[in-house]
């Protein structure tokens, strides 16, 4: 079940956020990000936040927001995270499909991912299966904690 997040979901979202960023291989957030910074990273005023529940526990989350202000606000931007214990259950795909439907409802003309780490092949593959295309590459744009500098992709899908 995917639903809009409410205030009591913060601890469950933090549990996912903390586990996903600690490896330093998929998101730009510092692995030492404190919980009090979650509000500015995942709950900014321009974001709508959703959670996927599995057996009463939050298994995944995503945000959707305008990618730019004013004349660029017709393109959405999303970020997704799935709890490591819940991977391989199509939760990421469900979140992405939900965000596409939500983006249409919100009137977005497309969704752009500004920064997909090239070595995160599971994400790249999933986004491509969901209709996103790589439209640009940022050479050495991500400082992977074990691999060093790797490329990041900009991905886009029309709605």
Short mmCIF file of N, CA and C in Angstrom, two decimals:
data_model
loop_
_atom_site.label_atom_id
_atom_site.label_comp_id
_atom_site.label_asym_id
_atom_site.label_seq_id
_atom_site.Cartn_x
_atom_site.Cartn_y
_atom_site.Cartn_z
N UNK A 1 0.85 -1.18 0.00
CA UNK A 1 0.00 0.00 0.00
C UNK A 1 0.89 1.24 0.00
N UNK A 2 0.63 2.15 -0.90
CA UNK A 2 1.38 3.41 -0.95
C UNK A 2 0.41 4.53 -0.57
N UNK A 3 0.84 5.37 0.33
CA UNK A 3 0.01 6.47 0.81
C UNK A 3 0.89 7.69 1.10
N UNK A 4 0.24 8.83 1.21
CA UNK A 4 0.98 10.04 1.57
C UNK A 4 1.49 9.90 3.00
N UNK A 5 2.71 10.35 3.24
CA UNK A 5 3.32 10.25 4.56
C UNK A 5 2.65 11.21 5.54
N UNK A 6 2.64 10.80 6.80
CA UNK A 6 2.14 11.64 7.89
C UNK A 6 3.25 11.75 8.93
N UNK A 7 3.06 12.63 9.90
CA UNK A 7 4.12 12.93 10.86
C UNK A 7 4.62 11.70 11.61
N UNK A 8 3.77 10.76 11.90
CA UNK A 8 4.22 9.57 12.64
C UNK A 8 5.11 8.65 11.81
N UNK A 9 5.25 8.93 10.52
CA UNK A 9 6.09 8.11 9.64
C UNK A 9 7.56 8.51 9.68
N UNK A 10 7.88 9.60 10.34
CA UNK A 10 9.25 10.13 10.29
C UNK A 10 10.27 9.11 10.76
N UNK A 11 10.02 8.40 11.84
CA UNK A 11 11.00 7.42 12.33
C UNK A 11 11.21 6.29 11.33
N UNK A 12 10.15 5.81 10.70
CA UNK A 12 10.27 4.76 9.69
C UNK A 12 11.02 5.24 8.46
N UNK A 13 10.76 6.47 8.05
CA UNK A 13 11.48 7.04 6.91
C UNK A 13 12.94 7.24 7.28
N UNK A 14 13.21 7.72 8.49
CA UNK A 14 14.60 7.89 8.92
C UNK A 14 15.34 6.56 8.91
N UNK A 15 14.69 5.50 9.35
CA UNK A 15 15.33 4.18 9.36
C UNK A 15 15.79 3.80 7.95
N UNK A 16 14.96 4.06 6.96
CA UNK A 16 15.32 3.78 5.57
C UNK A 16 16.43 4.72 5.11
N UNK A 17 16.23 6.01 5.32
CA UNK A 17 17.19 7.03 4.88
C UNK A 17 18.59 6.74 5.42
N UNK A 18 18.66 6.48 6.71
CA UNK A 18 19.96 6.23 7.36
C UNK A 18 20.65 5.00 6.77
N UNK A 19 19.89 3.93 6.56
CA UNK A 19 20.49 2.70 6.03
C UNK A 19 20.92 2.86 4.57
N UNK A 20 20.15 3.61 3.79
CA UNK A 20 20.47 3.78 2.37
C UNK A 20 21.72 4.65 2.19
N UNK A 21 21.86 5.71 2.98
CA UNK A 21 22.99 6.62 2.75
C UNK A 21 24.28 6.16 3.41
N UNK A 22 24.21 5.24 4.36
CA UNK A 22 25.41 4.86 5.10
C UNK A 22 26.50 4.23 4.24
N UNK A 23 26.13 3.62 3.12
CA UNK A 23 27.12 2.97 2.26
C UNK A 23 27.85 3.95 1.33
N UNK A 24 27.27 5.14 1.14
CA UNK A 24 27.92 6.14 0.30
C UNK A 24 28.07 5.73 -1.15
N UNK A 25 27.11 4.95 -1.65
CA UNK A 25 27.24 4.47 -3.03
C UNK A 25 26.07 4.79 -3.95
N UNK A 26 25.02 5.44 -3.41
CA UNK A 26 23.87 5.74 -4.27
C UNK A 26 23.30 7.15 -4.12
N UNK A 27 23.54 7.81 -3.02
CA UNK A 27 23.00 9.14 -2.78
C UNK A 27 24.11 10.10 -2.37
N UNK A 28 23.92 11.38 -2.67
CA UNK A 28 24.93 12.39 -2.37
C UNK A 28 24.96 12.79 -0.89
N UNK A 29 24.00 12.38 -0.11
CA UNK A 29 23.97 12.75 1.31
C UNK A 29 25.17 12.17 2.04
N UNK A 30 25.73 12.97 2.94
CA UNK A 30 26.84 12.52 3.78
C UNK A 30 26.37 11.32 4.61
N UNK A 31 27.11 10.22 4.62
CA UNK A 31 26.70 9.06 5.43
C UNK A 31 26.54 9.38 6.93
N UNK A 32 27.12 10.49 7.37
CA UNK A 32 27.01 10.89 8.77
C UNK A 32 25.87 11.90 9.00
N UNK A 33 24.97 12.05 8.04
CA UNK A 33 23.86 13.00 8.17
C UNK A 33 23.06 12.69 9.44
N UNK A 34 22.86 13.69 10.30
CA UNK A 34 22.08 13.45 11.52
C UNK A 34 20.57 13.45 11.24
N UNK A 35 19.83 12.79 12.09
CA UNK A 35 18.39 12.67 11.93
C UNK A 35 17.71 14.03 11.83
N UNK A 36 18.21 15.02 12.56
CA UNK A 36 17.56 16.34 12.53
C UNK A 36 17.65 17.01 11.14
N UNK A 37 18.51 16.53 10.27
CA UNK A 37 18.61 17.07 8.91
C UNK A 37 17.62 16.42 7.94
N UNK A 38 16.93 15.37 8.38
CA UNK A 38 15.98 14.69 7.50
C UNK A 38 14.92 15.65 6.98
N UNK A 39 14.46 16.56 7.82
CA UNK A 39 13.41 17.49 7.42
C UNK A 39 13.81 18.30 6.19
N UNK A 40 15.04 18.77 6.13
CA UNK A 40 15.44 19.58 4.98
C UNK A 40 15.75 18.74 3.75
N UNK A 41 16.11 17.48 3.93
CA UNK A 41 16.45 16.62 2.80
C UNK A 41 15.25 15.87 2.23
N UNK A 42 14.30 15.48 3.06
CA UNK A 42 13.21 14.63 2.59
C UNK A 42 11.83 15.23 2.87
N UNK A 43 11.77 16.35 3.56
CA UNK A 43 10.48 16.95 3.91
C UNK A 43 10.44 18.44 3.65
N UNK A 44 11.14 18.89 2.62
CA UNK A 44 11.13 20.32 2.29
C UNK A 44 9.71 20.73 1.91
N UNK A 45 9.37 21.99 2.11
CA UNK A 45 8.00 22.44 1.84
C UNK A 45 7.49 22.17 0.43
N UNK A 46 8.36 22.12 -0.54
CA UNK A 46 7.93 21.91 -1.93
C UNK A 46 7.68 20.43 -2.25
N UNK A 47 7.97 19.54 -1.31
CA UNK A 47 7.88 18.10 -1.56
C UNK A 47 6.56 17.51 -1.07
N UNK A 48 6.04 16.55 -1.83
CA UNK A 48 4.98 15.67 -1.34
C UNK A 48 5.69 14.33 -1.06
N UNK A 49 5.47 13.78 0.11
CA UNK A 49 6.17 12.57 0.54
C UNK A 49 5.18 11.41 0.62
N UNK A 50 5.61 10.25 0.11
CA UNK A 50 4.80 9.05 0.15
C UNK A 50 5.59 7.92 0.77
N UNK A 51 4.87 6.95 1.33
CA UNK A 51 5.50 5.75 1.89
C UNK A 51 4.79 4.51 1.35
N UNK A 52 5.57 3.44 1.23
CA UNK A 52 5.02 2.12 0.91
C UNK A 52 5.05 1.31 2.18
N UNK A 53 3.91 0.76 2.53
CA UNK A 53 3.82 -0.08 3.73
C UNK A 53 3.75 -1.54 3.33
N UNK A 54 4.43 -2.35 4.11
CA UNK A 54 4.38 -3.80 3.93
C UNK A 54 4.22 -4.40 5.32
N UNK A 55 3.10 -5.06 5.53
CA UNK A 55 2.79 -5.67 6.83
C UNK A 55 2.90 -4.66 7.96
N UNK A 56 2.36 -3.45 7.73
CA UNK A 56 2.33 -2.42 8.76
C UNK A 56 3.62 -1.68 8.99
N UNK A 57 4.66 -1.99 8.23
CA UNK A 57 5.96 -1.34 8.40
C UNK A 57 6.30 -0.57 7.13
N UNK A 58 6.94 0.57 7.29
CA UNK A 58 7.34 1.36 6.13
C UNK A 58 8.51 0.67 5.45
N UNK A 59 8.30 0.29 4.19
CA UNK A 59 9.32 -0.44 3.43
C UNK A 59 9.99 0.42 2.38
N UNK A 60 9.38 1.55 2.03
CA UNK A 60 9.94 2.43 1.03
C UNK A 60 9.33 3.81 1.13
N UNK A 61 9.96 4.75 0.48
CA UNK A 61 9.48 6.13 0.50
C UNK A 61 9.93 6.85 -0.77
N UNK A 62 9.19 7.86 -1.14
CA UNK A 62 9.63 8.73 -2.22
C UNK A 62 9.09 10.13 -2.02
N UNK A 63 9.75 11.09 -2.65
CA UNK A 63 9.21 12.44 -2.71
C UNK A 63 9.01 12.82 -4.16
N UNK A 64 8.10 13.76 -4.38
CA UNK A 64 7.91 14.37 -5.68
C UNK A 64 7.79 15.86 -5.44
N UNK A 65 8.42 16.62 -6.31
CA UNK A 65 8.42 18.08 -6.19
C UNK A 65 8.70 18.68 -7.57
N UNK A 66 8.49 19.99 -7.71
CA UNK A 66 8.90 20.62 -8.97
C UNK A 66 10.43 20.56 -9.09
N UNK A 67 10.92 20.27 -10.29
CA UNK A 67 12.36 20.21 -10.49
C UNK A 67 12.99 21.60 -10.43
N UNK A 68 12.25 22.60 -10.87
CA UNK A 68 12.73 23.98 -10.86
C UNK A 68 11.58 24.87 -10.40
N UNK A 69 11.87 26.15 -10.20
CA UNK A 69 10.84 27.10 -9.83
C UNK A 69 10.17 27.67 -11.08
N UNK A 70 9.09 28.33 -10.89
CA UNK A 70 8.39 29.15 -11.89
C UNK A 70 8.29 28.49 -13.27
N UNK A 71 9.03 28.98 -14.23
CA UNK A 71 8.88 28.54 -15.61
C UNK A 71 9.43 27.14 -15.87
N UNK A 72 10.07 26.53 -14.87
CA UNK A 72 10.53 25.15 -14.97
C UNK A 72 9.75 24.21 -14.07
N UNK A 73 8.70 24.72 -13.43
CA UNK A 73 7.98 23.93 -12.44
C UNK A 73 7.02 22.89 -13.03
N UNK A 74 6.91 22.84 -14.34
CA UNK A 74 6.04 21.84 -14.99
C UNK A 74 6.73 20.48 -15.12
N UNK A 75 7.99 20.40 -14.76
CA UNK A 75 8.74 19.14 -14.75
C UNK A 75 8.94 18.75 -13.29
N UNK A 76 8.59 17.52 -12.96
CA UNK A 76 8.74 17.03 -11.60
C UNK A 76 10.12 16.43 -11.38
N UNK A 77 10.43 16.22 -10.12
CA UNK A 77 11.67 15.57 -9.69
C UNK A 77 11.29 14.64 -8.55
N UNK A 78 11.91 13.47 -8.51
CA UNK A 78 11.60 12.50 -7.46
C UNK A 78 12.88 11.90 -6.89
N UNK A 79 12.77 11.41 -5.68
CA UNK A 79 13.81 10.61 -5.05
C UNK A 79 13.14 9.44 -4.37
N UNK A 80 13.76 8.28 -4.44
CA UNK A 80 13.16 7.05 -3.93
C UNK A 80 14.15 6.31 -3.03
N UNK A 81 13.63 5.68 -1.99
CA UNK A 81 14.46 4.82 -1.15
C UNK A 81 13.63 3.63 -0.70
N UNK A 82 14.27 2.47 -0.72
CA UNK A 82 13.63 1.23 -0.25
C UNK A 82 14.51 0.66 0.86
N UNK A 83 13.88 0.23 1.92
CA UNK A 83 14.62 -0.37 3.03
C UNK A 83 15.41 -1.58 2.50
N UNK A 84 16.68 -1.72 2.90
CA UNK A 84 17.48 -2.86 2.42
C UNK A 84 16.81 -4.22 2.64
N UNK A 85 16.08 -4.38 3.73
CA UNK A 85 15.40 -5.65 4.01
C UNK A 85 14.21 -5.90 3.10
N UNK A 86 13.76 -4.87 2.38
CA UNK A 86 12.57 -5.01 1.53
C UNK A 86 12.91 -5.02 0.05
N UNK A 87 14.19 -5.02 -0.28
CA UNK A 87 14.58 -5.00 -1.69
C UNK A 87 14.25 -6.33 -2.35
N UNK A 88 14.05 -6.27 -3.67
CA UNK A 88 13.73 -7.47 -4.44
C UNK A 88 12.26 -7.83 -4.42
N UNK A 89 11.42 -6.94 -3.91
CA UNK A 89 9.98 -7.21 -3.81
C UNK A 89 9.16 -6.28 -4.70
N UNK A 90 9.81 -5.61 -5.63
CA UNK A 90 9.16 -4.68 -6.57
C UNK A 90 8.60 -3.42 -5.90
N UNK A 91 9.08 -3.11 -4.71
CA UNK A 91 8.62 -1.90 -4.03
C UNK A 91 9.12 -0.66 -4.76
N UNK A 92 10.36 -0.67 -5.20
CA UNK A 92 10.89 0.47 -5.95
C UNK A 92 10.10 0.72 -7.21
N UNK A 93 9.78 -0.32 -7.92
CA UNK A 93 8.97 -0.18 -9.15
C UNK A 93 7.59 0.37 -8.81
N UNK A 94 6.98 -0.14 -7.75
CA UNK A 94 5.65 0.36 -7.34
C UNK A 94 5.71 1.83 -6.97
N UNK A 95 6.76 2.23 -6.27
CA UNK A 95 6.92 3.64 -5.92
C UNK A 95 7.07 4.50 -7.18
N UNK A 96 7.87 4.03 -8.12
CA UNK A 96 8.07 4.77 -9.36
C UNK A 96 6.75 4.89 -10.14
N UNK A 97 6.04 3.81 -10.28
CA UNK A 97 4.76 3.84 -10.99
C UNK A 97 3.77 4.78 -10.30
N UNK A 98 3.77 4.76 -8.97
CA UNK A 98 2.91 5.65 -8.20
C UNK A 98 3.30 7.10 -8.44
N UNK A 99 4.60 7.37 -8.49
CA UNK A 99 5.06 8.75 -8.70
C UNK A 99 4.70 9.25 -10.10
N UNK A 100 4.72 8.37 -11.08
CA UNK A 100 4.33 8.75 -12.44
C UNK A 100 2.84 9.14 -12.46
N UNK A 101 2.01 8.33 -11.82
CA UNK A 101 0.58 8.65 -11.74
C UNK A 101 0.36 9.94 -10.94
N UNK A 102 1.08 10.09 -9.84
CA UNK A 102 0.95 11.29 -9.02
C UNK A 102 1.42 12.51 -9.81
N UNK A 103 2.51 12.37 -10.54
CA UNK A 103 3.02 13.47 -11.35
C UNK A 103 1.99 13.93 -12.37
N UNK A 104 1.32 12.99 -12.99
CA UNK A 104 0.25 13.34 -13.95
C UNK A 104 -0.87 14.09 -13.23
N UNK A 105 -1.28 13.57 -12.06
CA UNK A 105 -2.35 14.22 -11.29
C UNK A 105 -1.97 15.64 -10.90
N UNK A 106 -0.70 15.86 -10.61
CA UNK A 106 -0.23 17.18 -10.20
C UNK A 106 0.01 18.11 -11.40
N UNK A 107 -0.14 17.58 -12.59
CA UNK A 107 -0.01 18.40 -13.79
C UNK A 107 1.39 18.50 -14.37
N UNK A 108 2.31 17.68 -13.90
CA UNK A 108 3.66 17.69 -14.47
C UNK A 108 3.63 17.16 -15.90
N UNK A 109 4.50 17.70 -16.73
CA UNK A 109 4.63 17.26 -18.12
C UNK A 109 5.72 16.21 -18.28
N UNK A 110 6.53 16.03 -17.27
CA UNK A 110 7.60 15.05 -17.28
C UNK A 110 8.21 14.94 -15.89
N UNK A 111 9.05 13.94 -15.71
CA UNK A 111 9.81 13.78 -14.46
C UNK A 111 11.28 13.63 -14.84
N UNK A 112 12.11 14.36 -14.14
CA UNK A 112 13.55 14.32 -14.38
C UNK A 112 14.26 13.90 -13.10
N UNK A 113 15.18 12.95 -13.25
CA UNK A 113 16.08 12.58 -12.16
C UNK A 113 17.39 13.30 -12.45
N UNK A 114 17.79 14.18 -11.58
CA UNK A 114 18.96 15.01 -11.81
C UNK A 114 20.28 14.31 -11.57
N UNK A 115 20.25 13.19 -10.84
CA UNK A 115 21.50 12.61 -10.38
C UNK A 115 21.32 11.14 -10.04
N UNK A 116 21.51 10.27 -11.01
CA UNK A 116 21.44 8.82 -10.78
C UNK A 116 22.87 8.30 -10.92
N UNK A 117 23.39 7.72 -9.86
CA UNK A 117 24.77 7.23 -9.86
C UNK A 117 24.89 6.08 -10.87
N UNK A 118 25.84 6.22 -11.78
CA UNK A 118 25.97 5.26 -12.89
C UNK A 118 26.25 3.83 -12.43
N UNK A 119 26.90 3.67 -11.29
CA UNK A 119 27.22 2.34 -10.80
C UNK A 119 26.05 1.70 -10.05
N UNK A 120 24.98 2.45 -9.85
CA UNK A 120 23.77 1.91 -9.22
C UNK A 120 22.92 1.27 -10.32
N UNK A 121 23.44 0.18 -10.85
CA UNK A 121 22.83 -0.46 -12.01
C UNK A 121 21.40 -0.92 -11.78
N UNK A 122 21.08 -1.33 -10.56
CA UNK A 122 19.70 -1.75 -10.28
C UNK A 122 18.74 -0.59 -10.49
N UNK A 123 19.12 0.60 -10.02
CA UNK A 123 18.27 1.78 -10.20
C UNK A 123 18.21 2.18 -11.67
N UNK A 124 19.35 2.24 -12.34
CA UNK A 124 19.38 2.63 -13.76
C UNK A 124 18.48 1.70 -14.56
N UNK A 125 18.60 0.41 -14.34
CA UNK A 125 17.79 -0.58 -15.05
C UNK A 125 16.30 -0.38 -14.75
N UNK A 126 15.98 -0.19 -13.48
CA UNK A 126 14.58 -0.02 -13.09
C UNK A 126 13.98 1.23 -13.73
N UNK A 127 14.72 2.33 -13.65
CA UNK A 127 14.18 3.58 -14.22
C UNK A 127 13.99 3.43 -15.73
N UNK A 128 14.90 2.74 -16.39
CA UNK A 128 14.74 2.52 -17.83
C UNK A 128 13.50 1.65 -18.11
N UNK A 129 13.28 0.63 -17.30
CA UNK A 129 12.09 -0.21 -17.47
C UNK A 129 10.81 0.60 -17.25
N UNK A 130 10.89 1.65 -16.45
CA UNK A 130 9.74 2.51 -16.17
C UNK A 130 9.63 3.66 -17.19
N UNK A 131 10.43 3.62 -18.24
CA UNK A 131 10.29 4.59 -19.31
C UNK A 131 11.22 5.78 -19.28
N UNK A 132 12.16 5.81 -18.35
CA UNK A 132 13.11 6.92 -18.27
C UNK A 132 14.28 6.66 -19.21
N UNK A 133 14.80 7.72 -19.77
CA UNK A 133 15.96 7.63 -20.66
C UNK A 133 17.09 8.47 -20.08
N UNK A 134 18.31 8.01 -20.30
CA UNK A 134 19.49 8.80 -19.92
C UNK A 134 19.61 9.91 -20.95
N UNK A 135 19.53 11.16 -20.49
CA UNK A 135 19.61 12.29 -21.41
C UNK A 135 20.90 13.08 -21.22
N UNK A 136 21.68 12.68 -20.22
CA UNK A 136 22.95 13.36 -20.00
C UNK A 136 23.80 12.61 -19.00
N UNK A 137 25.09 12.88 -19.04
CA UNK A 137 26.05 12.27 -18.13
C UNK A 137 26.90 13.36 -17.51
N UNK A 138 27.08 13.27 -16.20
CA UNK A 138 27.97 14.17 -15.48
C UNK A 138 29.25 13.38 -15.20
N UNK A 139 30.30 13.61 -15.98
CA UNK A 139 31.53 12.82 -15.81
C UNK A 139 32.13 13.01 -14.41
N UNK A 140 32.35 11.90 -13.72
CA UNK A 140 32.94 11.95 -12.38
C UNK A 140 32.12 12.75 -11.39
N UNK A 141 30.81 12.82 -11.60
CA UNK A 141 29.94 13.66 -10.78
C UNK A 141 29.67 13.17 -9.37
N UNK A 142 30.00 11.91 -9.08
CA UNK A 142 29.70 11.34 -7.77
C UNK A 142 30.97 10.76 -7.17
N UNK A 143 31.22 11.11 -5.92
CA UNK A 143 32.38 10.57 -5.21
C UNK A 143 31.95 9.34 -4.42
N UNK A 144 31.98 8.21 -5.09
CA UNK A 144 31.60 6.91 -4.51
C UNK A 144 32.59 6.57 -3.41
N UNK A 145 32.09 6.15 -2.26
CA UNK A 145 32.98 5.92 -1.12
C UNK A 145 33.98 4.79 -1.32
N UNK A 146 33.69 3.83 -2.21
CA UNK A 146 34.66 2.75 -2.44
C UNK A 146 35.28 2.78 -3.83
N UNK A 147 34.58 3.31 -4.81
CA UNK A 147 35.08 3.31 -6.19
C UNK A 147 35.73 4.61 -6.62
N UNK A 148 35.61 5.64 -5.81
CA UNK A 148 36.14 6.95 -6.20
C UNK A 148 35.14 7.66 -7.09
N UNK A 149 35.63 8.52 -7.98
CA UNK A 149 34.75 9.33 -8.82
C UNK A 149 34.14 8.49 -9.93
N UNK A 150 32.81 8.49 -9.99
CA UNK A 150 32.06 7.78 -11.03
C UNK A 150 31.06 8.75 -11.65
N UNK A 151 30.58 8.40 -12.82
CA UNK A 151 29.62 9.25 -13.53
C UNK A 151 28.25 9.23 -12.83
N UNK A 152 27.50 10.28 -13.10
CA UNK A 152 26.10 10.35 -12.68
C UNK A 152 25.28 10.67 -13.93
N UNK A 153 24.07 10.13 -13.97
CA UNK A 153 23.19 10.33 -15.12
C UNK A 153 22.06 11.29 -14.79
N UNK A 154 21.62 11.99 -15.80
CA UNK A 154 20.38 12.74 -15.76
C UNK A 154 19.39 11.90 -16.58
N UNK A 155 18.25 11.58 -15.98
CA UNK A 155 17.28 10.73 -16.65
C UNK A 155 15.94 11.45 -16.72
N UNK A 156 15.17 11.18 -17.77
CA UNK A 156 13.93 11.91 -18.01
C UNK A 156 12.88 11.00 -18.62
N UNK A 157 11.65 11.32 -18.28
CA UNK A 157 10.48 10.64 -18.87
C UNK A 157 9.36 11.65 -19.04
N UNK A 158 8.79 11.69 -20.23
CA UNK A 158 7.61 12.53 -20.45
C UNK A 158 6.41 11.89 -19.78
N UNK A 159 5.48 12.73 -19.35
CA UNK A 159 4.23 12.21 -18.77
C UNK A 159 3.13 12.48 -19.73
#
